[in-house]
PDB file of C-alpha atoms in Angstrom:
ATOM      1  CA  MET A   1     -71.181 -30.522  92.212  1.00 62.00           C
ATOM      2  CA  ALA A   2     -72.154 -29.000  88.871  1.00 69.00           C
ATOM      3  CA  LYS A   3     -71.035 -30.574  85.618  1.00 77.00           C
ATOM      4  CA  ILE A   4     -67.580 -29.304  84.651  1.00 79.00           C
ATOM      5  CA  ILE A   5     -67.613 -26.875  81.746  1.00 79.00           C
ATOM      6  CA  PRO A   6     -64.702 -27.595  79.365  1.00 78.00           C
ATOM      7  CA  ALA A   7     -62.059 -24.898  78.871  1.00 77.00           C
ATOM      8  CA  LYS A   8     -62.633 -25.028  75.116  1.00 74.00           C
ATOM      9  CA  ASN A   9     -66.042 -23.416  75.682  1.00 79.00           C
ATOM     10  CA  ASP A  10     -65.406 -19.911  74.346  1.00 77.00           C
ATOM     11  CA  ILE A  11     -66.863 -18.154  77.392  1.00 81.00           C
ATOM     12  CA  VAL A  12     -64.856 -20.248  79.872  1.00 81.00           C
ATOM     13  CA  PHE A  13     -61.706 -19.905  77.722  1.00 79.00           C
ATOM     14  CA  LYS A  14     -62.037 -16.108  77.664  1.00 80.00           C
ATOM     15  CA  ILE A  15     -62.679 -15.828  81.412  1.00 83.00           C
ATOM     16  CA  LEU A  16     -59.959 -18.364  82.262  1.00 79.00           C
ATOM     17  CA  PHE A  17     -57.236 -16.452  80.455  1.00 76.00           C
ATOM     18  CA  SER A  18     -58.472 -12.931  81.216  1.00 79.00           C
ATOM     19  CA  SER A  19     -59.162 -13.465  84.925  1.00 75.00           C
ATOM     20  CA  ASN A  20     -55.668 -14.563  85.892  1.00 73.00           C
ATOM     21  CA  LYS A  21     -52.710 -12.978  84.116  1.00 79.00           C
ATOM     22  CA  ASP A  22     -50.313 -15.554  85.608  1.00 81.00           C
ATOM     23  CA  ILE A  23     -52.217 -18.361  83.888  1.00 80.00           C
ATOM     24  CA  LEU A  24     -52.143 -16.422  80.605  1.00 76.00           C
ATOM     25  CA  ARG A  25     -48.397 -15.681  80.907  1.00 77.00           C
ATOM     26  CA  ALA A  26     -47.604 -19.323  81.688  1.00 79.00           C
ATOM     27  CA  PHE A  27     -49.780 -20.463  78.787  1.00 76.00           C
ATOM     28  CA  LEU A  28     -48.122 -18.104  76.304  1.00 71.00           C
ATOM     29  CA  TYR A  29     -44.644 -18.923  77.601  1.00 70.00           C
ATOM     30  CA  ASP A  30     -45.174 -22.679  77.352  1.00 73.00           C
ATOM     31  CA  VAL A  31     -46.719 -22.907  73.888  1.00 70.00           C
ATOM     32  CA  LEU A  32     -45.206 -22.685  70.448  1.00 57.00           C
ATOM     33  CA  SER A  33     -45.793 -19.327  68.817  1.00 67.00           C
ATOM     34  CA  PHE A  34     -45.325 -17.765  65.408  1.00 69.00           C
ATOM     35  CA  SER A  35     -44.445 -14.131  64.826  1.00 75.00           C
ATOM     36  CA  ILE A  36     -44.522 -11.876  61.804  1.00 80.00           C
ATOM     37  CA  LEU A  37     -41.077 -11.502  60.206  1.00 78.00           C
ATOM     38  CA  GLU A  38     -39.730  -9.093  57.608  1.00 79.00           C
ATOM     39  CA  ASP A  39     -39.173 -11.108  54.395  1.00 80.00           C
ATOM     40  CA  LYS A  40     -35.592 -10.183  53.500  1.00 83.00           C
ATOM     41  CA  ARG A  41     -33.865  -9.780  56.871  1.00 82.00           C
ATOM     42  CA  TYR A  42     -36.097 -12.218  58.816  1.00 79.00           C
ATOM     43  CA  GLU A  43     -36.423  -9.731  61.633  1.00 83.00           C
ATOM     44  CA  ARG A  44     -39.398  -9.858  63.950  1.00 80.00           C
ATOM     45  CA  LEU A  45     -41.625  -6.903  63.094  1.00 79.00           C
ATOM     46  CA  THR A  46     -43.491  -6.653  66.374  1.00 82.00           C
ATOM     47  CA  ASP A  47     -43.826  -8.351  69.699  1.00 78.00           C
ATOM     48  CA  LYS A  48     -47.487  -7.276  69.841  1.00 79.00           C
ATOM     49  CA  LEU A  49     -48.773 -10.018  67.546  1.00 77.00           C
ATOM     50  CA  SER A  50     -48.150 -13.722  67.484  1.00 73.00           C
ATOM     51  CA  MET A  51     -50.155 -16.769  66.446  1.00 74.00           C
ATOM     52  CA  HIS A  52     -50.543 -20.037  68.268  1.00 69.00           C
ATOM     53  CA  PHE A  53     -51.830 -23.207  66.604  1.00 72.00           C
ATOM     54  CA  PHE A  54     -53.129 -26.261  68.435  1.00 70.00           C
ATOM     55  CA  GLU A  55     -54.418 -29.441  66.853  1.00 72.00           C
ATOM     56  CA  LEU A  56     -56.418 -30.819  69.749  1.00 73.00           C
ATOM     57  CA  LYS A  57     -57.674 -33.756  67.674  1.00 73.00           C
ATOM     58  CA  LYS A  58     -54.097 -35.011  67.264  1.00 70.00           C
ATOM     59  CA  LEU A  59     -53.450 -35.101  71.009  1.00 72.00           C
ATOM     60  CA  ASN A  60     -51.929 -38.440  72.101  1.00 66.00           C
ATOM     61  CA  GLN A  61     -53.446 -40.477  74.907  1.00 65.00           C
ATOM     62  CA  SER A  62     -50.122 -40.769  76.714  1.00 65.00           C
ATOM     63  CA  MET A  63     -48.733 -37.579  78.193  1.00 62.00           C
ATOM     64  CA  ALA A  64     -45.080 -36.862  78.773  1.00 66.00           C
ATOM     65  CA  GLU A  65     -44.729 -35.702  82.370  1.00 67.00           C
ATOM     66  CA  ASN A  66     -42.852 -32.473  81.607  1.00 73.00           C
ATOM     67  CA  ASP A  67     -44.421 -31.578  78.256  1.00 78.00           C
ATOM     68  CA  ARG A  68     -45.996 -28.243  79.163  1.00 82.00           C
ATOM     69  CA  ILE A  69     -47.541 -27.668  75.735  1.00 80.00           C
ATOM     70  CA  GLN A  70     -49.306 -31.016  75.923  1.00 83.00           C
ATOM     71  CA  GLN A  71     -50.481 -30.189  79.451  1.00 86.00           C
ATOM     72  CA  TRP A  72     -52.073 -26.958  78.179  1.00 86.00           C
ATOM     73  CA  MET A  73     -53.659 -28.735  75.229  1.00 85.00           C
ATOM     74  CA  ARG A  74     -55.046 -31.377  77.584  1.00 86.00           C
ATOM     75  CA  LEU A  75     -56.430 -28.673  79.869  1.00 88.00           C
ATOM     76  CA  ILE A  76     -58.214 -26.994  76.961  1.00 86.00           C
ATOM     77  CA  ASN A  77     -59.462 -30.340  75.644  1.00 86.00           C
ATOM     78  CA  ALA A  78     -60.459 -31.855  79.026  1.00 87.00           C
ATOM     79  CA  GLU A  79     -64.141 -32.590  79.526  1.00 86.00           C
ATOM     80  CA  SER A  80     -64.345 -35.214  82.273  1.00 88.00           C
ATOM     81  CA  GLU A  81     -63.567 -35.270  85.970  1.00 88.00           C
ATOM     82  CA  GLU A  82     -60.906 -37.944  85.298  1.00 89.00           C
ATOM     83  CA  GLU A  83     -59.082 -35.756  82.774  1.00 88.00           C
ATOM     84  CA  PHE A  84     -59.028 -32.802  85.183  1.00 89.00           C
ATOM     85  CA  SER A  85     -57.920 -35.105  87.991  1.00 89.00           C
ATOM     86  CA  MET A  86     -55.014 -36.390  85.903  1.00 87.00           C
ATOM     87  CA  LEU A  87     -53.976 -32.823  85.064  1.00 87.00           C
ATOM     88  CA  GLN A  88     -54.205 -31.825  88.723  1.00 89.00           C
ATOM     89  CA  GLN A  89     -51.349 -34.307  89.358  1.00 88.00           C
ATOM     90  CA  THR A  90     -48.923 -32.333  87.157  1.00 85.00           C
ATOM     91  CA  ASN A  91     -46.305 -30.182  88.828  1.00 84.00           C
ATOM     92  CA  ASN A  92     -47.360 -27.171  86.775  1.00 87.00           C
ATOM     93  CA  PRO A  93     -48.853 -24.533  89.126  1.00 90.00           C
ATOM     94  CA  ALA A  94     -50.434 -22.584  86.252  1.00 89.00           C
ATOM     95  CA  ILE A  95     -52.299 -25.699  85.070  1.00 89.00           C
ATOM     96  CA  GLN A  96     -53.455 -26.315  88.645  1.00 91.00           C
ATOM     97  CA  ASP A  97     -54.634 -22.675  88.891  1.00 91.00           C
ATOM     98  CA  GLY A  98     -56.430 -23.098  85.568  1.00 90.00           C
ATOM     99  CA  ILE A  99     -58.240 -26.189  86.828  1.00 91.00           C
ATOM    100  CA  ARG A 100     -59.236 -24.310  89.980  1.00 90.00           C
ATOM    101  CA  VAL A 101     -60.641 -21.449  87.862  1.00 90.00           C
ATOM    102  CA  ILE A 102     -62.537 -23.929  85.653  1.00 91.00           C
ATOM    103  CA  TYR A 103     -64.072 -25.562  88.739  1.00 91.00           C
ATOM    104  CA  GLU A 104     -65.069 -22.133  90.058  1.00 91.00           C
ATOM    105  CA  LEU A 105     -66.566 -21.133  86.710  1.00 90.00           C
ATOM    106  CA  SER A 106     -68.442 -24.436  86.530  1.00 90.00           C
ATOM    107  CA  GLU A 107     -70.091 -23.628  89.882  1.00 92.00           C
ATOM    108  CA  ASP A 108     -70.879 -19.992  88.959  1.00 92.00           C
ATOM    109  CA  GLU A 109     -74.562 -19.665  88.042  1.00 93.00           C
ATOM    110  CA  LYS A 110     -73.944 -16.434  86.074  1.00 93.00           C
ATOM    111  CA  VAL A 111     -71.392 -18.181  83.848  1.00 91.00           C
ATOM    112  CA  ARG A 112     -73.661 -21.197  83.410  1.00 91.00           C
ATOM    113  CA  GLU A 113     -76.522 -18.882  82.416  1.00 94.00           C
ATOM    114  CA  MET A 114     -74.262 -17.023  79.939  1.00 92.00           C
ATOM    115  CA  ILE A 115     -73.340 -20.372  78.382  1.00 91.00           C
ATOM    116  CA  ARG A 116     -76.982 -21.486  78.230  1.00 93.00           C
ATOM    117  CA  GLN A 117     -77.938 -18.202  76.547  1.00 95.00           C
ATOM    118  CA  ARG A 118     -75.050 -18.487  74.100  1.00 92.00           C
ATOM    119  CA  GLU A 119     -75.954 -22.080  73.194  1.00 93.00           C
ATOM    120  CA  LYS A 120     -79.618 -21.109  72.795  1.00 96.00           C
ATOM    121  CA  ALA A 121     -78.646 -18.196  70.534  1.00 95.00           C
ATOM    122  CA  GLU A 122     -76.523 -20.550  68.409  1.00 95.00           C
ATOM    123  CA  ARG A 123     -79.366 -23.074  68.154  1.00 96.00           C
ATOM    124  CA  ASP A 124     -81.840 -20.303  67.262  1.00 97.00           C
ATOM    125  CA  TYR A 125     -79.467 -18.914  64.639  1.00 97.00           C
ATOM    126  CA  ASN A 126     -78.835 -22.360  63.116  1.00 96.00           C
ATOM    127  CA  SER A 127     -82.561 -23.125  63.112  1.00 96.00           C
ATOM    128  CA  GLY A 128     -83.346 -19.773  61.475  1.00 96.00           C
ATOM    129  CA  MET A 129     -80.682 -20.355  58.831  1.00 97.00           C
ATOM    130  CA  ALA A 130     -82.010 -23.864  58.115  1.00 96.00           C
ATOM    131  CA  ASP A 131     -85.556 -22.479  57.774  1.00 96.00           C
ATOM    132  CA  ALA A 132     -84.327 -19.691  55.493  1.00 96.00           C
ATOM    133  CA  ARG A 133     -82.453 -22.207  53.305  1.00 96.00           C
ATOM    134  CA  ALA A 134     -85.540 -24.430  53.053  1.00 95.00           C
ATOM    135  CA  GLU A 135     -87.707 -21.411  52.218  1.00 95.00           C
ATOM    136  CA  GLY A 136     -85.190 -20.242  49.618  1.00 95.00           C
ATOM    137  CA  ARG A 137     -85.019 -23.707  48.112  1.00 96.00           C
ATOM    138  CA  ILE A 138     -88.821 -23.875  47.774  1.00 96.00           C
ATOM    139  CA  GLU A 139     -88.941 -20.385  46.282  1.00 95.00           C
ATOM    140  CA  GLY A 140     -86.135 -21.272  43.867  1.00 94.00           C
ATOM    141  CA  GLU A 141     -87.929 -24.433  42.788  1.00 95.00           C
ATOM    142  CA  GLN A 142     -91.132 -22.488  42.165  1.00 95.00           C
ATOM    143  CA  ILE A 143     -89.267 -19.899  40.089  1.00 95.00           C
ATOM    144  CA  GLY A 144     -87.498 -22.678  38.193  1.00 93.00           C
ATOM    145  CA  LEU A 145     -90.773 -24.462  37.470  1.00 94.00           C
ATOM    146  CA  ALA A 146     -92.412 -21.258  36.247  1.00 92.00           C
ATOM    147  CA  ARG A 147     -89.453 -20.445  33.983  1.00 94.00           C
ATOM    148  CA  GLY A 148     -89.351 -24.027  32.743  1.00 91.00           C
ATOM    149  CA  GLU A 149     -93.044 -23.866  31.934  1.00 90.00           C
ATOM    150  CA  GLN A 150     -92.571 -20.583  30.039  1.00 90.00           C
ATOM    151  CA  ILE A 151     -89.651 -22.015  28.077  1.00 92.00           C
ATOM    152  CA  GLY A 152     -91.613 -25.183  27.306  1.00 89.00           C
ATOM    153  CA  LEU A 153     -94.622 -23.209  26.089  1.00 88.00           C
ATOM    154  CA  ALA A 154     -92.402 -20.944  23.968  1.00 88.00           C
ATOM    155  CA  LYS A 155     -90.751 -23.986  22.351  1.00 90.00           C
ATOM    156  CA  ALA A 156     -94.140 -25.606  21.733  1.00 88.00           C
ATOM    157  CA  ALA A 157     -95.448 -22.399  20.159  1.00 87.00           C
ATOM    158  CA  GLU A 158     -92.368 -22.202  17.929  1.00 89.00           C
ATOM    159  CA  GLN A 159     -92.887 -25.826  16.814  1.00 90.00           C
ATOM    160  CA  MET A 160     -96.532 -25.095  16.036  1.00 89.00           C
ATOM    161  CA  ARG A 161     -95.551 -22.021  13.989  1.00 90.00           C
ATOM    162  CA  ARG A 162     -93.125 -24.135  11.987  1.00 90.00           C
ATOM    163  CA  SER A 163     -95.855 -26.656  11.330  1.00 90.00           C
ATOM    164  CA  GLY A 164     -97.971 -23.870   9.818  1.00 89.00           C
ATOM    165  CA  LEU A 165    -100.573 -23.177  12.523  1.00 86.00           C
ATOM    166  CA  SER A 166    -101.900 -19.614  12.839  1.00 89.00           C
ATOM    167  CA  GLU A 167    -101.314 -17.477  15.936  1.00 87.00           C
ATOM    168  CA  GLU A 168    -104.999 -17.858  16.873  1.00 87.00           C
ATOM    169  CA  GLN A 169    -104.767 -21.638  16.690  1.00 87.00           C
ATOM    170  CA  ILE A 170    -101.573 -21.602  18.758  1.00 85.00           C
ATOM    171  CA  LYS A 171    -103.164 -19.358  21.430  1.00 84.00           C
ATOM    172  CA  SER A 172    -106.200 -21.608  21.538  1.00 86.00           C
ATOM    173  CA  ILE A 173    -104.095 -24.746  22.006  1.00 85.00           C
ATOM    174  CA  LEU A 174    -101.807 -23.127  24.617  1.00 83.00           C
ATOM    175  CA  SER A 175    -104.766 -21.758  26.610  1.00 83.00           C
ATOM    176  CA  GLN A 176    -105.929 -25.326  27.167  1.00 82.00           C
ATOM    177  CA  CYS A 177    -102.568 -26.252  28.829  1.00 73.00           C
TER     178      CYS A 177
END
């Protein structure tokens, strides 16, 4: 059996909730949602937009048997066979369907290849950005050193002028630096 791909992987998450409308409906029905309200009358402006917030890091280890929101959060957060096994024991058919879809997606070579390509693209992007930052830093340091040198020479020349040296003497001294 292939390694299980977690539902929080963006590709799996998208396929999971777009492939089976019953899973999506159950998910949206079970979770807390926020809608846009008109400020003065507190009337819902549209049923076409709502926001759902999950803090997966704050998920407790113990799970209430009938807490459907927690079941969904656990499904999205699950990464091990044991976690999926525990969720399979719930009496929530949509969660069980979701686990089945995740197992199917984990076995699908096309999905696995999409995920590999996505991860490679992210690594390549991050590597390119790190290289660009390092290159920019070096270039910035070189510019800073050159400007610092110019400022230092200008200050030295000004000091020499104040001390009464001629422009030719100053040029001669600065050309040796």
